[in-house]
CSV table of C-alpha atoms in Angstrom, one decimal:
chain,number,residue,atom,x,y,z
A,85,UNK,CA,169.6,63.1,1.0
A,86,UNK,CA,171.2,62.0,4.2
A,87,UNK,CA,173.5,64.5,5.9
A,88,UNK,CA,176.2,63.2,8.2
A,89,UNK,CA,178.0,66.0,10.1
A,90,UNK,CA,181.7,65.8,10.8
A,91,UNK,CA,182.7,66.1,14.4
A,92,UNK,CA,183.9,69.8,14.0
A,93,UNK,CA,180.5,70.6,12.5
A,94,UNK,CA,178.7,68.9,15.4
A,95,UNK,CA,180.9,70.9,17.8
A,96,UNK,CA,180.1,74.2,15.9
A,97,UNK,CA,176.3,73.4,16.0
A,98,UNK,CA,176.4,72.8,19.8
A,99,UNK,CA,178.6,75.9,20.2
A,100,UNK,CA,176.0,78.0,18.3
A,101,UNK,CA,173.3,77.0,20.7
A,102,UNK,CA,175.6,77.8,23.6
A,103,UNK,CA,176.2,81.2,22.2
A,104,UNK,CA,172.5,81.8,21.9
A,105,UNK,CA,172.1,80.9,25.5
A,106,UNK,CA,175.0,83.1,26.5
A,107,UNK,CA,173.5,86.1,24.6
A,108,UNK,CA,170.2,85.7,26.4
A,109,UNK,CA,171.7,85.3,29.8
A,110,UNK,CA,173.9,88.3,29.2
A,111,UNK,CA,170.8,90.4,28.4
A,112,UNK,CA,169.1,89.2,31.6
A,113,UNK,CA,172.2,89.9,33.7
A,114,UNK,CA,172.6,93.4,32.3
A,115,UNK,CA,168.9,94.0,33.1
A,116,UNK,CA,168.7,97.1,30.8
A,117,UNK,CA,165.0,97.8,30.3
A,118,UNK,CA,163.3,99.3,27.3
A,119,UNK,CA,160.8,102.2,27.7
A,120,UNK,CA,158.1,99.5,28.0
A,121,UNK,CA,159.8,97.8,31.0
A,122,UNK,CA,161.0,94.8,29.0
A,123,UNK,CA,164.6,93.4,28.9
A,124,UNK,CA,166.5,95.1,26.1
A,125,UNK,CA,168.6,93.2,23.6
A,126,UNK,CA,170.8,96.2,23.0
A,127,UNK,CA,174.4,95.1,22.8
A,128,UNK,CA,173.7,91.5,21.8
A,129,UNK,CA,175.4,89.9,18.8
A,130,UNK,CA,174.5,87.2,16.4
A,131,UNK,CA,178.0,87.2,14.9
A,132,UNK,CA,179.4,84.2,16.9
A,133,UNK,CA,176.3,82.2,16.2
A,134,UNK,CA,176.5,83.0,12.5
A,135,UNK,CA,180.1,82.0,12.3
A,136,UNK,CA,179.4,78.6,14.0
A,137,UNK,CA,176.4,77.9,11.7
A,138,UNK,CA,178.1,79.0,8.4
A,139,UNK,CA,178.9,75.4,7.6
A,140,UNK,CA,175.2,74.7,7.0
A,141,UNK,CA,175.3,76.5,3.6
A,142,UNK,CA,177.3,73.7,2.0
A,143,UNK,CA,174.4,71.3,2.9
A,144,UNK,CA,171.9,73.7,1.3
A,145,UNK,CA,170.3,74.9,4.5
A,146,UNK,CA,169.3,78.4,5.6
A,147,UNK,CA,168.9,79.5,9.2
A,148,UNK,CA,167.5,82.5,11.1
A,149,UNK,CA,168.2,83.7,14.6
A,150,UNK,CA,165.7,85.3,16.9
A,151,UNK,CA,166.9,87.0,20.1
A,152,UNK,CA,164.7,90.0,20.3
A,153,UNK,CA,161.9,91.6,18.3
A,154,UNK,CA,161.4,94.9,16.4
A,155,UNK,CA,160.6,96.6,19.7
A,156,UNK,CA,164.2,95.9,20.9
A,157,UNK,CA,163.3,93.6,23.7
A,158,UNK,CA,164.1,90.0,24.5
A,159,UNK,CA,161.7,87.4,23.1
A,160,UNK,CA,159.9,84.9,25.5
A,161,UNK,CA,161.8,82.3,23.4
A,162,UNK,CA,165.1,82.9,21.7
A,163,UNK,CA,165.5,80.6,18.8
A,164,UNK,CA,167.2,79.4,15.7
A,165,UNK,CA,165.2,78.0,12.8
A,166,UNK,CA,166.5,75.9,10.0
A,167,UNK,CA,165.1,75.0,6.6
A,168,UNK,CA,166.3,73.3,3.4
A,169,UNK,CA,166.9,76.0,0.7
A,170,UNK,CA,164.8,73.9,-1.8
A,171,UNK,CA,161.8,74.7,0.4
A,172,UNK,CA,162.2,78.4,-0.1
A,173,UNK,CA,160.3,79.5,-3.2
A,174,UNK,CA,157.3,81.8,-4.0
A,175,UNK,CA,155.1,78.8,-4.9
A,176,UNK,CA,155.8,76.9,-1.7
A,177,UNK,CA,154.4,77.3,1.9
A,178,UNK,CA,157.6,78.8,3.2
A,179,UNK,CA,157.7,81.6,0.6
A,180,UNK,CA,161.0,83.0,-0.8
A,181,UNK,CA,162.5,84.2,2.5
A,182,UNK,CA,163.0,82.3,5.7
A,183,UNK,CA,160.7,83.6,8.4
A,184,UNK,CA,159.5,82.4,11.8
A,185,UNK,CA,156.0,83.4,11.1
A,186,UNK,CA,155.1,81.0,8.3
A,187,UNK,CA,156.2,77.8,6.8
A,188,UNK,CA,157.7,74.5,7.9
A,189,UNK,CA,161.1,74.3,9.6
A,190,UNK,CA,163.1,72.9,12.5
A,191,UNK,CA,162.9,75.2,15.5
A,192,UNK,CA,165.4,75.2,18.4
A,193,UNK,CA,164.6,77.5,21.2
A,194,UNK,CA,166.0,78.5,24.6
A,195,UNK,CA,162.9,79.1,26.7
A,196,UNK,CA,161.7,79.7,30.3
A,197,UNK,CA,164.4,82.2,31.3
A,198,UNK,CA,161.8,84.6,32.6
A,199,UNK,CA,160.1,82.0,34.8
A,200,UNK,CA,163.1,80.1,36.1
A,201,UNK,CA,162.2,77.1,34.0
A,202,UNK,CA,165.1,77.3,31.5
A,203,UNK,CA,165.1,74.6,28.9
A,204,UNK,CA,165.9,73.9,25.3
A,205,UNK,CA,163.0,73.1,23.0
A,206,UNK,CA,163.4,71.2,19.7
A,207,UNK,CA,160.3,71.4,17.5
A,208,UNK,CA,159.3,70.3,14.0
A,209,UNK,CA,156.2,71.5,12.2
A,210,UNK,CA,154.2,74.5,11.1
A,211,UNK,CA,155.0,77.9,12.5
A,212,UNK,CA,151.4,79.0,12.5
A,213,UNK,CA,150.7,76.2,15.0
A,214,UNK,CA,154.0,76.4,17.0
A,215,UNK,CA,152.2,75.2,20.2
A,216,UNK,CA,151.3,72.0,18.4
A,217,UNK,CA,154.9,71.2,17.4
A,218,UNK,CA,156.4,67.9,18.4
A,219,UNK,CA,158.8,68.6,21.2
A,220,UNK,CA,161.9,66.5,21.9
């Protein structure tokens, strides 16, 4: 099934990526460190990103946002992953719940912010081999 986004949907998608970048840069500027000396994600919000990406539901897509990890600190890559809902089932590789640790999905990441090599990464492929993804 071909999906053709309307202009406002394209704008919302771009805005969601910009909100992701904004949240990461805000964390870095605040420079609040966790007990392990890592940059804390405390005070970040996925709300604006969720609002902008909500239109994907009508196209039968799910998404997940990753800013920080369970330890409360900023990931090396902050990302949004996308998958068609028909690929989420117990008998399929993705399983029933969308996760960044297994399955096949589209991966958009904001990377390199700790090494002054900021860039957006677009990848397609298997999460268990993320380093082998095709990057655009």
